[in-house]
Amino acid sequence: MSLQSDTENEIPALTVEIARAAFPNGNIYMRLRDEMGMLFKDEQFEQLYSQCGQPAEAPWRLSLITLMQFMEDLTDRQAADAVRGRIDWKYALGLALDDKGFHYSV
């Protein structure tokens, strides 16, 4: 796997709109993103990746997913499902609502 830096830090507008409608007062994950912004940067993980090969998932997202997974005591499969199906997680991860997520083995 190779590191393809994900410089897109903006949350898609539709994700923001729907998340704010679903959670008018926000929640822990939305506040985490709003107040702390990007907790991790891809550059922090550069030495762990090859210079060639198939692009990897953004390491900053995987790190945040691992943190959120721990907070909810989720299995890898449950965390992958949360990325696919939860609006608040998509908001925190800066994903479009139609993002398909990733395989739990990642």
PDB file of N, CA, C and O in Angstrom, residues 60-102:
ATOM      1  N   TRP A  60      -5.236   9.253   8.334  1.00  0.00           N
ATOM      2  CA  TRP A  60      -5.865  10.098   9.353  1.00  0.00           C
ATOM      3  C   TRP A  60      -7.275   9.611   9.641  1.00  0.00           C
ATOM      4  O   TRP A  60      -7.712   9.620  10.797  1.00  0.00           O
ATOM      5  N   ARG A  61      -7.969   9.153   8.592  1.00  0.00           N
ATOM      6  CA  ARG A  61      -9.332   8.641   8.801  1.00  0.00           C
ATOM      7  C   ARG A  61      -9.305   7.325   9.564  1.00  0.00           C
ATOM      8  O   ARG A  61     -10.113   7.103  10.465  1.00  0.00           O
ATOM      9  N   LEU A  62      -8.398   6.433   9.180  1.00  0.00           N
ATOM     10  CA  LEU A  62      -8.318   5.138   9.867  1.00  0.00           C
ATOM     11  C   LEU A  62      -7.983   5.329  11.347  1.00  0.00           C
ATOM     12  O   LEU A  62      -8.514   4.619  12.197  1.00  0.00           O
ATOM     13  N   SER A  63      -7.140   6.296  11.648  1.00  0.00           N
ATOM     14  CA  SER A  63      -6.796   6.570  13.042  1.00  0.00           C
ATOM     15  C   SER A  63      -8.011   7.084  13.813  1.00  0.00           C
ATOM     16  O   SER A  63      -8.265   6.659  14.943  1.00  0.00           O
ATOM     17  N   LEU A  64      -8.750   7.981  13.196  1.00  0.00           N
ATOM     18  CA  LEU A  64      -9.949   8.513  13.846  1.00  0.00           C
ATOM     19  C   LEU A  64     -11.012   7.423  13.997  1.00  0.00           C
ATOM     20  O   LEU A  64     -11.674   7.332  15.038  1.00  0.00           O
ATOM     21  N   ILE A  65     -11.148   6.577  12.997  1.00  0.00           N
ATOM     22  CA  ILE A  65     -12.102   5.468  13.083  1.00  0.00           C
ATOM     23  C   ILE A  65     -11.722   4.544  14.229  1.00  0.00           C
ATOM     24  O   ILE A  65     -12.588   4.099  14.996  1.00  0.00           O
ATOM     25  N   THR A  66     -10.433   4.263  14.389  1.00  0.00           N
ATOM     26  CA  THR A  66      -9.978   3.404  15.479  1.00  0.00           C
ATOM     27  C   THR A  66     -10.323   4.020  16.833  1.00  0.00           C
ATOM     28  O   THR A  66     -10.769   3.324  17.748  1.00  0.00           O
ATOM     29  N   LEU A  67     -10.147   5.318  16.957  1.00  0.00           N
ATOM     30  CA  LEU A  67     -10.500   6.024  18.187  1.00  0.00           C
ATOM     31  C   LEU A  67     -12.004   5.929  18.453  1.00  0.00           C
ATOM     32  O   LEU A  67     -12.437   5.614  19.567  1.00  0.00           O
ATOM     33  N   MET A  68     -12.804   6.170  17.438  1.00  0.00           N
ATOM     34  CA  MET A  68     -14.265   6.111  17.584  1.00  0.00           C
ATOM     35  C   MET A  68     -14.716   4.674  17.859  1.00  0.00           C
ATOM     36  O   MET A  68     -15.643   4.456  18.654  1.00  0.00           O
ATOM     37  N   GLN A  69     -14.074   3.717  17.237  1.00  0.00           N
ATOM     38  CA  GLN A  69     -14.371   2.299  17.467  1.00  0.00           C
ATOM     39  C   GLN A  69     -14.123   1.950  18.934  1.00  0.00           C
ATOM     40  O   GLN A  69     -14.943   1.276  19.567  1.00  0.00           O
ATOM     41  N   PHE A  70     -13.018   2.420  19.475  1.00  0.00           N
ATOM     42  CA  PHE A  70     -12.700   2.183  20.877  1.00  0.00           C
ATOM     43  C   PHE A  70     -13.736   2.831  21.795  1.00  0.00           C
ATOM     44  O   PHE A  70     -14.164   2.233  22.786  1.00  0.00           O
ATOM     45  N   MET A  71     -14.141   4.052  21.465  1.00  0.00           N
ATOM     46  CA  MET A  71     -15.106   4.780  22.293  1.00  0.00           C
ATOM     47  C   MET A  71     -16.429   4.024  22.418  1.00  0.00           C
ATOM     48  O   MET A  71     -17.107   4.125  23.443  1.00  0.00           O
ATOM     49  N   GLU A  72     -16.792   3.277  21.378  1.00  0.00           N
ATOM     50  CA  GLU A  72     -18.070   2.566  21.390  1.00  0.00           C
ATOM     51  C   GLU A  72     -17.912   1.056  21.579  1.00  0.00           C
ATOM     52  O   GLU A  72     -18.895   0.321  21.514  1.00  0.00           O
ATOM     53  N   ASP A  73     -16.675   0.615  21.776  1.00  0.00           N
ATOM     54  CA  ASP A  73     -16.392  -0.813  21.962  1.00  0.00           C
ATOM     55  C   ASP A  73     -16.971  -1.648  20.814  1.00  0.00           C
ATOM     56  O   ASP A  73     -17.714  -2.602  21.029  1.00  0.00           O
ATOM     57  N   LEU A  74     -16.635  -1.255  19.587  1.00  0.00           N
ATOM     58  CA  LEU A  74     -17.149  -1.918  18.397  1.00  0.00           C
ATOM     59  C   LEU A  74     -16.127  -2.896  17.826  1.00  0.00           C
ATOM     60  O   LEU A  74     -14.919  -2.670  17.934  1.00  0.00           O
ATOM     61  N   THR A  75     -16.621  -3.937  17.200  1.00  0.00           N
ATOM     62  CA  THR A  75     -15.744  -4.832  16.450  1.00  0.00           C
ATOM     63  C   THR A  75     -15.344  -4.135  15.153  1.00  0.00           C
ATOM     64  O   THR A  75     -15.906  -3.093  14.798  1.00  0.00           O
ATOM     65  N   ASP A  76     -14.398  -4.718  14.431  1.00  0.00           N
ATOM     66  CA  ASP A  76     -13.984  -4.145  13.151  1.00  0.00           C
ATOM     67  C   ASP A  76     -15.161  -4.093  12.174  1.00  0.00           C
ATOM     68  O   ASP A  76     -15.338  -3.107  11.464  1.00  0.00           O
ATOM     69  N   ARG A  77     -15.958  -5.131  12.140  1.00  0.00           N
ATOM     70  CA  ARG A  77     -17.126  -5.156  11.246  1.00  0.00           C
ATOM     71  C   ARG A  77     -18.130  -4.074  11.625  1.00  0.00           C
ATOM     72  O   ARG A  77     -18.688  -3.396  10.771  1.00  0.00           O
ATOM     73  N   GLN A  78     -18.373  -3.924  12.920  1.00  0.00           N
ATOM     74  CA  GLN A  78     -19.318  -2.903  13.371  1.00  0.00           C
ATOM     75  C   GLN A  78     -18.808  -1.502  13.057  1.00  0.00           C
ATOM     76  O   GLN A  78     -19.595  -0.628  12.681  1.00  0.00           O
ATOM     77  N   ALA A  79     -17.515  -1.288  13.203  1.00  0.00           N
ATOM     78  CA  ALA A  79     -16.946   0.027  12.881  1.00  0.00           C
ATOM     79  C   ALA A  79     -17.070   0.302  11.389  1.00  0.00           C
ATOM     80  O   ALA A  79     -17.420   1.417  10.987  1.00  0.00           O
ATOM     81  N   ALA A  80     -16.800  -0.684  10.557  1.00  0.00           N
ATOM     82  CA  ALA A  80     -16.943  -0.508   9.106  1.00  0.00           C
ATOM     83  C   ALA A  80     -18.402  -0.211   8.756  1.00  0.00           C
ATOM     84  O   ALA A  80     -18.676   0.632   7.900  1.00  0.00           O
ATOM     85  N   ASP A  81     -19.332  -0.877   9.427  1.00  0.00           N
ATOM     86  CA  ASP A  81     -20.759  -0.598   9.206  1.00  0.00           C
ATOM     87  C   ASP A  81     -21.115   0.818   9.646  1.00  0.00           C
ATOM     88  O   ASP A  81     -21.906   1.501   8.995  1.00  0.00           O
ATOM     89  N   ALA A  82     -20.537   1.274  10.755  1.00  0.00           N
ATOM     90  CA  ALA A  82     -20.808   2.630  11.244  1.00  0.00           C
ATOM     91  C   ALA A  82     -20.321   3.669  10.237  1.00  0.00           C
ATOM     92  O   ALA A  82     -20.994   4.676  10.008  1.00  0.00           O
ATOM     93  N   VAL A  83     -19.168   3.436   9.621  1.00  0.00           N
ATOM     94  CA  VAL A  83     -18.663   4.368   8.608  1.00  0.00           C
ATOM     95  C   VAL A  83     -19.633   4.428   7.428  1.00  0.00           C
ATOM     96  O   VAL A  83     -19.887   5.484   6.879  1.00  0.00           O
ATOM     97  N   ARG A  84     -20.191   3.286   7.053  1.00  0.00           N
ATOM     98  CA  ARG A  84     -21.125   3.246   5.926  1.00  0.00           C
ATOM     99  C   ARG A  84     -22.478   3.850   6.260  1.00  0.00           C
ATOM    100  O   ARG A  84     -23.106   4.473   5.414  1.00  0.00           O
ATOM    101  N   GLY A  85     -22.928   3.684   7.500  1.00  0.00           N
ATOM    102  CA  GLY A  85     -24.321   3.982   7.789  1.00  0.00           C
ATOM    103  C   GLY A  85     -24.633   5.121   8.738  1.00  0.00           C
ATOM    104  O   GLY A  85     -25.790   5.520   8.853  1.00  0.00           O
ATOM    105  N   ARG A  86     -23.643   5.662   9.415  1.00  0.00           N
ATOM    106  CA  ARG A  86     -23.943   6.684  10.414  1.00  0.00           C
ATOM    107  C   ARG A  86     -23.558   8.077   9.936  1.00  0.00           C
ATOM    108  O   ARG A  86     -22.422   8.331   9.559  1.00  0.00           O
ATOM    109  N   ILE A  87     -24.519   8.955   9.983  1.00  0.00           N
ATOM    110  CA  ILE A  87     -24.313  10.327   9.517  1.00  0.00           C
ATOM    111  C   ILE A  87     -23.274  11.042  10.378  1.00  0.00           C
ATOM    112  O   ILE A  87     -22.428  11.766   9.846  1.00  0.00           O
ATOM    113  N   ASP A  88     -23.318  10.847  11.691  1.00  0.00           N
ATOM    114  CA  ASP A  88     -22.364  11.541  12.562  1.00  0.00           C
ATOM    115  C   ASP A  88     -20.929  11.083  12.303  1.00  0.00           C
ATOM    116  O   ASP A  88     -19.992  11.879  12.344  1.00  0.00           O
ATOM    117  N   TRP A  89     -20.742   9.815  11.975  1.00  0.00           N
ATOM    118  CA  TRP A  89     -19.398   9.324  11.655  1.00  0.00           C
ATOM    119  C   TRP A  89     -18.935   9.909  10.313  1.00  0.00           C
ATOM    120  O   TRP A  89     -17.792  10.305  10.168  1.00  0.00           O
ATOM    121  N   LYS A  90     -19.831   9.955   9.346  1.00  0.00           N
ATOM    122  CA  LYS A  90     -19.465  10.534   8.045  1.00  0.00           C
ATOM    123  C   LYS A  90     -19.070  12.004   8.218  1.00  0.00           C
ATOM    124  O   LYS A  90     -18.124  12.474   7.597  1.00  0.00           O
ATOM    125  N   TYR A  91     -19.774  12.706   9.072  1.00  0.00           N
ATOM    126  CA  TYR A  91     -19.456  14.101   9.357  1.00  0.00           C
ATOM    127  C   TYR A  91     -18.043  14.203   9.947  1.00  0.00           C
ATOM    128  O   TYR A  91     -17.218  14.979   9.474  1.00  0.00           O
ATOM    129  N   ALA A  92     -17.789  13.439  10.985  1.00  0.00           N
ATOM    130  CA  ALA A  92     -16.483  13.492  11.641  1.00  0.00           C
ATOM    131  C   ALA A  92     -15.348  13.114  10.696  1.00  0.00           C
ATOM    132  O   ALA A  92     -14.252  13.669  10.773  1.00  0.00           O
ATOM    133  N   LEU A  93     -15.624  12.201   9.783  1.00  0.00           N
ATOM    134  CA  LEU A  93     -14.600  11.714   8.851  1.00  0.00           C
ATOM    135  C   LEU A  93     -14.538  12.526   7.565  1.00  0.00           C
ATOM    136  O   LEU A  93     -13.696  12.252   6.703  1.00  0.00           O
ATOM    137  N   GLY A  94     -15.447  13.488   7.418  1.00  0.00           N
ATOM    138  CA  GLY A  94     -15.445  14.325   6.217  1.00  0.00           C
ATOM    139  C   GLY A  94     -15.836  13.562   4.966  1.00  0.00           C
ATOM    140  O   GLY A  94     -15.297  13.814   3.890  1.00  0.00           O
ATOM    141  N   LEU A  95     -16.772  12.650   5.095  1.00  0.00           N
ATOM    142  CA  LEU A  95     -17.190  11.812   3.967  1.00  0.00           C
ATOM    143  C   LEU A  95     -18.535  12.252   3.404  1.00  0.00           C
ATOM    144  O   LEU A  95     -19.391  12.757   4.139  1.00  0.00           O
ATOM    145  N   ALA A  96     -18.720  12.007   2.131  1.00  0.00           N
ATOM    146  CA  ALA A  96     -20.024  12.230   1.500  1.00  0.00           C
ATOM    147  C   ALA A  96     -21.010  11.199   2.038  1.00  0.00           C
ATOM    148  O   ALA A  96     -20.615  10.101   2.451  1.00  0.00           O
ATOM    149  N   LEU A  97     -22.273  11.535   2.015  1.00  0.00           N
ATOM    150  CA  LEU A  97     -23.294  10.620   2.529  1.00  0.00           C
ATOM    151  C   LEU A  97     -23.353   9.309   1.752  1.00  0.00           C
ATOM    152  O   LEU A  97     -23.717   8.274   2.307  1.00  0.00           O
ATOM    153  N   ASP A  98     -22.981   9.335   0.471  1.00  0.00           N
ATOM    154  CA  ASP A  98     -23.030   8.112  -0.325  1.00  0.00           C
ATOM    155  C   ASP A  98     -21.694   7.360  -0.351  1.00  0.00           C
ATOM    156  O   ASP A  98     -21.540   6.402  -1.089  1.00  0.00           O
ATOM    157  N   ASP A  99     -20.754   7.752   0.508  1.00  0.00           N
ATOM    158  CA  ASP A  99     -19.472   7.047   0.564  1.00  0.00           C
ATOM    159  C   ASP A  99     -19.701   5.616   1.028  1.00  0.00           C
ATOM    160  O   ASP A  99     -20.415   5.374   2.003  1.00  0.00           O
ATOM    161  N   LYS A 100     -19.087   4.677   0.339  1.00  0.00           N
ATOM    162  CA  LYS A 100     -19.305   3.251   0.607  1.00  0.00           C
ATOM    163  C   LYS A 100     -18.457   2.705   1.742  1.00  0.00           C
ATOM    164  O   LYS A 100     -18.571   1.546   2.105  1.00  0.00           O
ATOM    165  N   GLY A 101     -17.583   3.529   2.270  1.00  0.00           N
ATOM    166  CA  GLY A 101     -16.750   3.064   3.377  1.00  0.00           C
ATOM    167  C   GLY A 101     -15.646   2.146   2.900  1.00  0.00           C
ATOM    168  O   GLY A 101     -15.102   2.327   1.824  1.00  0.00           O
ATOM    169  N   PHE A 102     -15.334   1.142   3.693  1.00  0.00           N
ATOM    170  CA  PHE A 102     -14.240   0.241   3.393  1.00  0.00           C
ATOM    171  C   PHE A 102     -14.546  -1.133   3.965  1.00  0.00           C
ATOM    172  O   PHE A 102     -15.454  -1.283   4.780  1.00  0.00           O
TER     173      PHE A 102
END
